[in-house]
Coordinates of C-alpha atoms and ligand atoms in Angstrom, one line a residue:
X1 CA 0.0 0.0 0.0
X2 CA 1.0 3.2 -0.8
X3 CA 2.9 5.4 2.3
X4 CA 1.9 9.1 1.2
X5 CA -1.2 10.0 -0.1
X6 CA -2.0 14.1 -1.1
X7 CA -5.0 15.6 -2.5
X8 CA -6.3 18.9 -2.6
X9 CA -10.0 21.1 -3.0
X10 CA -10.8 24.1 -4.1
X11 CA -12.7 26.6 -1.2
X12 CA -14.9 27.7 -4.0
X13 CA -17.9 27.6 -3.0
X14 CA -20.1 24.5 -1.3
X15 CA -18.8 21.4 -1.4
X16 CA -21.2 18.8 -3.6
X17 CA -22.4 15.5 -3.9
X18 CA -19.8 15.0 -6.9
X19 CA -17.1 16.1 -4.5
X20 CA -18.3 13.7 -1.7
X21 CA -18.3 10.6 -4.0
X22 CA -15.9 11.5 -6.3
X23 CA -13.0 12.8 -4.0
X24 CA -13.9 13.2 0.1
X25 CA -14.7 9.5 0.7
X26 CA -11.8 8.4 -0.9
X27 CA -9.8 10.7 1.5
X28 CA -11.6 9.6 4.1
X29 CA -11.4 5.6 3.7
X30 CA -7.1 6.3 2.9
X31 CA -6.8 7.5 6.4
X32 CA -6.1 4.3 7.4
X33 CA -3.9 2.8 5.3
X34 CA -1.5 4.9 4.7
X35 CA 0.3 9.1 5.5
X36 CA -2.7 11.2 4.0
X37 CA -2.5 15.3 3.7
X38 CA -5.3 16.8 2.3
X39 CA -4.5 20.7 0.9
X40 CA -7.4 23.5 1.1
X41 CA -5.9 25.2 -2.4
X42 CA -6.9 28.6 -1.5
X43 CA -4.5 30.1 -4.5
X44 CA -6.1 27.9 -7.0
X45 CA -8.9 29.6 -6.2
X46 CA -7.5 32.7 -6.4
X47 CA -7.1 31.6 -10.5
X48 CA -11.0 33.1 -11.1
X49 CA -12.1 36.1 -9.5
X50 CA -13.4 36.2 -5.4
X51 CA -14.8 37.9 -2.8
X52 CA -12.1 37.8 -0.4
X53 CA -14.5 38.0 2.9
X54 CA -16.2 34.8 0.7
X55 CA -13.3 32.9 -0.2
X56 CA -12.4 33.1 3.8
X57 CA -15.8 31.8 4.7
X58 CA -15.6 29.3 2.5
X59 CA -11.8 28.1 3.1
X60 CA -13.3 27.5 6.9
X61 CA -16.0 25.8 5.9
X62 CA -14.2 23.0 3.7
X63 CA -12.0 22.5 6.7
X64 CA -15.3 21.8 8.6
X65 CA -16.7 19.9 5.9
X66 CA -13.1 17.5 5.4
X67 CA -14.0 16.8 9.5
X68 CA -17.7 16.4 9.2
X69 CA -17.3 13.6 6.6
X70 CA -15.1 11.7 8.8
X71 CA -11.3 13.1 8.3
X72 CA -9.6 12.4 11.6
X73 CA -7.0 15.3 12.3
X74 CA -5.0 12.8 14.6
X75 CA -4.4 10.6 11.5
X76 CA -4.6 12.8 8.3
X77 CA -2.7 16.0 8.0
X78 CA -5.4 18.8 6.4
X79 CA -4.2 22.5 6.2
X80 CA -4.1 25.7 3.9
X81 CA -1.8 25.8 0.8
X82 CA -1.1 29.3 1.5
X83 CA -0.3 28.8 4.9
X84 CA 3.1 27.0 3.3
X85 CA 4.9 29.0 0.8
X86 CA 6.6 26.1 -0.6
X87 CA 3.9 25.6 -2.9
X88 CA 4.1 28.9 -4.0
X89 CA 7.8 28.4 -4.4
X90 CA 8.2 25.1 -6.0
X91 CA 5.6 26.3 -8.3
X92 CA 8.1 28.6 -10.3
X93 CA 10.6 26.2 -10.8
X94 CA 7.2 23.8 -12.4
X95 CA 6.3 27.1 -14.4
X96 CA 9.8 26.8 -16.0
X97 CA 9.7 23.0 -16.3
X98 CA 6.3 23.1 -18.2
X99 CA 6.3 23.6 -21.9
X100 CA 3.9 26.7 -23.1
X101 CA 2.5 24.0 -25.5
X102 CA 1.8 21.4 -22.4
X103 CA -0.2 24.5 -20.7
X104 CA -2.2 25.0 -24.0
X105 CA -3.4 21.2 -24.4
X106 CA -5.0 21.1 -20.9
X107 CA -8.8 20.7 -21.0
X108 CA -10.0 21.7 -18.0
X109 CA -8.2 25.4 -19.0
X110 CA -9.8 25.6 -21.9
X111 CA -13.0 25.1 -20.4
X112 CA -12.9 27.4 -18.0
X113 CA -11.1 30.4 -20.6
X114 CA -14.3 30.0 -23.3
X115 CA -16.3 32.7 -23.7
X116 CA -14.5 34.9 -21.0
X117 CA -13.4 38.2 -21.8
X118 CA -10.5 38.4 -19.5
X119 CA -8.3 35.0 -18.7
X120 CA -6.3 35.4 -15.9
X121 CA -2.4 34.3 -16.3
X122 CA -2.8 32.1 -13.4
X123 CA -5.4 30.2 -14.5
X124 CA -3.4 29.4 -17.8
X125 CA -0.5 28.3 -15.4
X126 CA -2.5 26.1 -12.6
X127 CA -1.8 22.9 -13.2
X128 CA 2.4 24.6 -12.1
X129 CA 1.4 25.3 -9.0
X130 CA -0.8 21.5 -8.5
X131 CA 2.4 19.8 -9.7
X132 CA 4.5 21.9 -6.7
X133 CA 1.2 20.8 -4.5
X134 CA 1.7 17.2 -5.5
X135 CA 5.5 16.6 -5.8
X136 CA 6.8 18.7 -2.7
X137 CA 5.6 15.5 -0.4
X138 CA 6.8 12.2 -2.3
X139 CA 3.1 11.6 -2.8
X140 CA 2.4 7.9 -4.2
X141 CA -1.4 8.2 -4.7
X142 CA -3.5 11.2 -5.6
X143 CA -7.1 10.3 -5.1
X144 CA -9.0 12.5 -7.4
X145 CA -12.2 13.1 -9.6
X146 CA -12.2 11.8 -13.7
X147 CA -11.8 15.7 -14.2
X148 CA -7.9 16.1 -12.8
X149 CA -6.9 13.3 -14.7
X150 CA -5.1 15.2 -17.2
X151 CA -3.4 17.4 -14.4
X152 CA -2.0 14.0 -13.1
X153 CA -0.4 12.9 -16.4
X154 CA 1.2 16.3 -16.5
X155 CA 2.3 16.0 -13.3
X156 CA 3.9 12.8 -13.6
X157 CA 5.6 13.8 -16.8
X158 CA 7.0 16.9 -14.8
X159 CA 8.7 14.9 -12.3
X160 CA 10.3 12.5 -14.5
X161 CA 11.6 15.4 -16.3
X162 CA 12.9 17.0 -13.5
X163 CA 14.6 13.7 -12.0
X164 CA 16.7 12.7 -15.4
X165 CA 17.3 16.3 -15.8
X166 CA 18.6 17.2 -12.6
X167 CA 18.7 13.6 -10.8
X168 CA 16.3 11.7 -8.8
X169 CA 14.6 14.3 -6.4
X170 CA 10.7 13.7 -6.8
X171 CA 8.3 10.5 -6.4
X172 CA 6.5 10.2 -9.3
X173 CA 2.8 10.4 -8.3
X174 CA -0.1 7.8 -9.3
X175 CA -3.9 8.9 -9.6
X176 CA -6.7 6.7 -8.0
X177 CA -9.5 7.8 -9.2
X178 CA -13.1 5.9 -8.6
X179 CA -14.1 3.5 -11.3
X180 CA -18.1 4.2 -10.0
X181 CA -18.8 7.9 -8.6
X182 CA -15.2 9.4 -10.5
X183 CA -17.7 11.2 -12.7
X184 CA -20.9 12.5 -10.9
X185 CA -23.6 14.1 -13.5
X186 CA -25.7 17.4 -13.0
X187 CA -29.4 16.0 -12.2
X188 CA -30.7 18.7 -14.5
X189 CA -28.7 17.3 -17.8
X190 CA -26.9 14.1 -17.3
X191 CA -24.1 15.2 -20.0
X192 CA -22.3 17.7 -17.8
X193 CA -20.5 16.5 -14.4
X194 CA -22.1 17.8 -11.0
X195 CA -20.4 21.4 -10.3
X196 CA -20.7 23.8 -7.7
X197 CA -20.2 26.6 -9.9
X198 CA -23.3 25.7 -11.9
X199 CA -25.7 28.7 -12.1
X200 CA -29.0 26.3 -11.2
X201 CA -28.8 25.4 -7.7
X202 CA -31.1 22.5 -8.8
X203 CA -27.9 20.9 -10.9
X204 CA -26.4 19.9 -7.5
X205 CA -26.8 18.7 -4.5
X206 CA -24.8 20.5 -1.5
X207 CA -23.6 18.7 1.4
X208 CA -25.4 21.7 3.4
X209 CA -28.5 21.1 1.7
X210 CA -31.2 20.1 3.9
X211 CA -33.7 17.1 4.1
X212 CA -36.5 19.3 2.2
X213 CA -33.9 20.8 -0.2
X214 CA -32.6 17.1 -1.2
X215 CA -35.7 16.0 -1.7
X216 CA -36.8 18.4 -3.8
X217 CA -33.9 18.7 -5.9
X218 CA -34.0 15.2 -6.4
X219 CA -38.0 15.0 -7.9
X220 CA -36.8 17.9 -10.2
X221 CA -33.7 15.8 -11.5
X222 CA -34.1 14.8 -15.1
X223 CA -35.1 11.0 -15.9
X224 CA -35.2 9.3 -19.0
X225 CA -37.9 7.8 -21.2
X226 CA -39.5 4.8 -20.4
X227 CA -40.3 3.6 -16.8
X228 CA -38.0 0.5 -16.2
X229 CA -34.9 1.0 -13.8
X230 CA -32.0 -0.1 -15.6
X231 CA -28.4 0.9 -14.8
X232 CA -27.2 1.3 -18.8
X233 CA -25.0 4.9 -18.8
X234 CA -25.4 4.8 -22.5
X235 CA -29.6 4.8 -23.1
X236 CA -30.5 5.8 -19.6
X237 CA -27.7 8.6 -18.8
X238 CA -29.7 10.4 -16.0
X239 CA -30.9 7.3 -14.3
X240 CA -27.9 5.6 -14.5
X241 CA -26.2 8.9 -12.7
X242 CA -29.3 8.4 -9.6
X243 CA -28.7 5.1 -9.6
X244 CA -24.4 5.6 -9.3
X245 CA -25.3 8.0 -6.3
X246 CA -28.0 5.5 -4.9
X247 CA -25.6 2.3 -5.3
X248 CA -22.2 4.5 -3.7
X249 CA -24.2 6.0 -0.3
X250 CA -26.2 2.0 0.4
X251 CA -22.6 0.5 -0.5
X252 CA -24.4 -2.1 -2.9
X253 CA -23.6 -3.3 -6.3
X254 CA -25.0 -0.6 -8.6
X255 CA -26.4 -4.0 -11.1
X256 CA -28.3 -5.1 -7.8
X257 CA -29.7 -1.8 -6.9
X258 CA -31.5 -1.7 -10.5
X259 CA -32.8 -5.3 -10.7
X260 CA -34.2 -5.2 -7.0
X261 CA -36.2 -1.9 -8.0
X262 CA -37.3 -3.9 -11.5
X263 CA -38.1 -6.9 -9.3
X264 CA -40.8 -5.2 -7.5
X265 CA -42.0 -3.2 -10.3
X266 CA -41.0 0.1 -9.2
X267 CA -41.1 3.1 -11.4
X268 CA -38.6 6.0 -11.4
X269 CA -41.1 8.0 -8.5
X270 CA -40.7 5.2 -6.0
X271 CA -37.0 5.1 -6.9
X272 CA -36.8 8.6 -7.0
X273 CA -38.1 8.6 -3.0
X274 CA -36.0 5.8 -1.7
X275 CA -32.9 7.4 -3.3
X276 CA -34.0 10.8 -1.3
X277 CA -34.2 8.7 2.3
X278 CA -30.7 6.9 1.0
X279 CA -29.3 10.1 0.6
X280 CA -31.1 12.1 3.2
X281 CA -29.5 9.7 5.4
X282 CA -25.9 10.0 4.6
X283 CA -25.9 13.9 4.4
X284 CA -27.6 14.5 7.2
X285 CA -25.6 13.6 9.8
X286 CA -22.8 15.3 8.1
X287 CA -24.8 18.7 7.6
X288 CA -25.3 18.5 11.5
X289 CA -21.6 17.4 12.5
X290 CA -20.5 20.6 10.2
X291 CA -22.7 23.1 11.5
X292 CA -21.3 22.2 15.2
X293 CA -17.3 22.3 14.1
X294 CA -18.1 25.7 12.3
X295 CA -19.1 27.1 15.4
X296 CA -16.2 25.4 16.8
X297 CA -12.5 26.6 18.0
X298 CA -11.1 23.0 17.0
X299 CA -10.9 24.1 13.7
X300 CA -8.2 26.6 13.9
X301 CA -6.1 24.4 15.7
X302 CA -6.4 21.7 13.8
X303 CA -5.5 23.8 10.8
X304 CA -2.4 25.1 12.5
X305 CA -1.3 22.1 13.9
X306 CA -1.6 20.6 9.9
X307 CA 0.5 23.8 8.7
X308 CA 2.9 23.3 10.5
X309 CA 3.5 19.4 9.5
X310 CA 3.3 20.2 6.2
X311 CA 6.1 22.9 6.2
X312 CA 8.4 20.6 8.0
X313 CA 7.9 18.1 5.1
X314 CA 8.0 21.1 2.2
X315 CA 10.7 23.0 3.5
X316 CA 13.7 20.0 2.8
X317 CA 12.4 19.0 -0.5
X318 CA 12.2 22.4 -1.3
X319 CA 15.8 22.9 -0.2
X320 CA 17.0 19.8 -2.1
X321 CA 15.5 21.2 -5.5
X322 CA 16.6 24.6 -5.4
X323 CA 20.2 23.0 -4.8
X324 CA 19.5 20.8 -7.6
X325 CA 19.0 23.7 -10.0
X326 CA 22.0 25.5 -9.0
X327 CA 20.3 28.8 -7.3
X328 CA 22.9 29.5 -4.6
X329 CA 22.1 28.8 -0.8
X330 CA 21.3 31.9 1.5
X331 CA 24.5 32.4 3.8
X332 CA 23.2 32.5 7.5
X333 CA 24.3 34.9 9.6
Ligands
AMP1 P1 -13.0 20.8 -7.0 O1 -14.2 21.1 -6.3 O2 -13.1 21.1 -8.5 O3 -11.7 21.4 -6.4 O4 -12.8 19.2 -6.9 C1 -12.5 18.6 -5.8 C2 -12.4 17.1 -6.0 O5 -13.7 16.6 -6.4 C3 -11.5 16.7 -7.2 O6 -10.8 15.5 -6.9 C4 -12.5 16.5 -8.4 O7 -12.0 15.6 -9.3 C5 -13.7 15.9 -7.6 N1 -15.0 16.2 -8.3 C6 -15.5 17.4 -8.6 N2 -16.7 17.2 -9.2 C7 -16.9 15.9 -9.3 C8 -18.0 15.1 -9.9 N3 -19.1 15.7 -10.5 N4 -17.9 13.8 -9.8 C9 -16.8 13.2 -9.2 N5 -15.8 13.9 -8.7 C10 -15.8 15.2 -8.7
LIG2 N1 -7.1 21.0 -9.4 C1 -7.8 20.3 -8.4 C2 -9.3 20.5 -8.7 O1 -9.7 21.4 -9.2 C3 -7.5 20.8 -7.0 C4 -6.0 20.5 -6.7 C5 -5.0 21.4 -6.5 C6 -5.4 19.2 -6.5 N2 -3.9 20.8 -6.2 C7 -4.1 19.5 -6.1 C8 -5.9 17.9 -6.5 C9 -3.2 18.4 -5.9 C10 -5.0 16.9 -6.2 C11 -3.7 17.2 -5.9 O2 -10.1 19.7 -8.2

């Protein structure tokens, strides 16, 4: 089993559904198998404009979300990226590793630059700075969502090109990304993945959400034609996306879900209700458990306590690879 484990979220708004089955369970379930730290990327954020007093709110709250969902500060290491200026750091040497060309190709970029007037440098330059996020802790494993695949291979092909250009100085990293929940659909159109920055509330489900909100959200989601519950991604896209989130929160086979509905004739409304109490009952005691360590003053401990763990393993590494490149070492004194 893998001994270092790093992943990191976005405090850009509320954490979803998608995020939950795609990312934060995963985090969760590694806890015990192996050295986990878990990054709040603040400055990724920073790549699209925010409200500063919002992005603050909402850095605090994905901390309390990460320990409502079961993150256990005494085994996982979770903290700020900008409360370690390695990242920062190690991220200009990546900037002048990557090729302009390798930048260009990235998909999620080009996603989020169409159609906007204004592009932001950093945005363009991102996946630098997630390399520096990944590499500055010898991470073996990088659970993640379908979506950051592409940052991964980029990131592995950065630290190979470091290491046989400069000598062996970074693990190279592997993704583990869910083969059932790695790609969570919007309920309103089963072709786009779940996203929090969606402008219909009704696309997503937020881990705040509460029992009324779920369950209205979910009689709204988008079903196919017919009647028959069938798990079959290709014909029945939006079913197949309830049935992934129905299948992931009861911990059954997502096959078996389907035929036991089709065994007792249900339709998609009697599915569409059980799924609601399957789902009402996972989120809610996590909505609950958040709303108490928000109020909280464990969380600012446990996020200072995390900083400073992290430094003590970026600081070294980022030592070695400044060495390694040839800038010359501060003299003390
Ligand atoms: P983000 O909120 O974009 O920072 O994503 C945080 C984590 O959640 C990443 O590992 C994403 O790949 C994952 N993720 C985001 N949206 C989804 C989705 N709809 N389905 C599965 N995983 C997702
Ligand atoms: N780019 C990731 C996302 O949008 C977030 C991220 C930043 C990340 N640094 C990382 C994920 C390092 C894994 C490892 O979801």
């Amino acid at each position: 089993m893998a001994s270092r484990v790093f992943s990191g979220v976005q405090p850009s708004g509320v954490v979803t559904l998608g995020n939950y089955l795609g990312a934060l369970r995963q985090f969760v379930a590694l806890q015990d198998q192996a050295d986990c730290l878990y990054c709040l990327v603040d400055l990724h954020a920073l790549t699209v404009p925010q409200d500063p007093a919002a992005l603050t709110a909402q850095t605090r709250q994905l901390a309390a979300v990460f320990l409502a969902v079961g993150l256990d500060p005494a085994r996982a290491t979770l903290f700020v990226q900008s409360h370690v200026p390695a990242h920062t750091q190690l991220a200009w040497i990546m900037e002048s590793l990557v090729h302009f060309g390798e930048l260009e190709r990235m998909t999620q970029f080009k996603d989020k630059a169409a159609g906007k007037a204004v592009v932001s440098a950093s945005l363009f330059t991102y996946p630098a700075l997630m390399a520096a996020d990944i590499l500055l802790y010898r991470t073996d494993l990088v659970p993640v969502g379908e979506d950051q695949k592409q940052h991964l291979e980029l990131t592995r092909d950065l630290a190979q090109r470091f290491n046989s250009r400069f000598g062996e100085t970074f693990t190279v990293p592997e993704p583990l990304i869910p083969k059932l929940g790695g790609r969570i659909m919007a309920l309103d159109d089963p072709t786009r993945k779940m996203s929090k920055s969606s402008a219909n509330p009704y696309s997503y489900i937020a881990l705040s959400d509460d029992p009324d909100l779920i369950a209205a959200k979910i009689r709204r989601a988008v079903t196919d034609s017919g009647r028959e519950i069938l798990y079959d991604p290709e014909h029945k896209p939006a079913l197949s996306n309830l049935l992934t989130i129905y299948a992931l929160l009861a911990e059954e086979p997502v096959e078996e879900v389907a035929a036991r509905f089709r065994a007792r004739g249900a339709g998609y409304g009697v599915f569409k209700q059980e799924l609601t109490d399957v789902v009402v009952a996972a989120l809610d005691p996590v909505r609950r458990r958040y709303l108490d360590i928000l109020e909280g003053a464990e969380l600012d401990r446990v996020l200072a306590a995390g900083a400073a763990r992290a430094r003590s393993l970026a600081e070294p590494m980022l030592a070695r690879v400044y060495e390694r490149v040839g800038l010359v070492p501060p003299v003390a004194g």
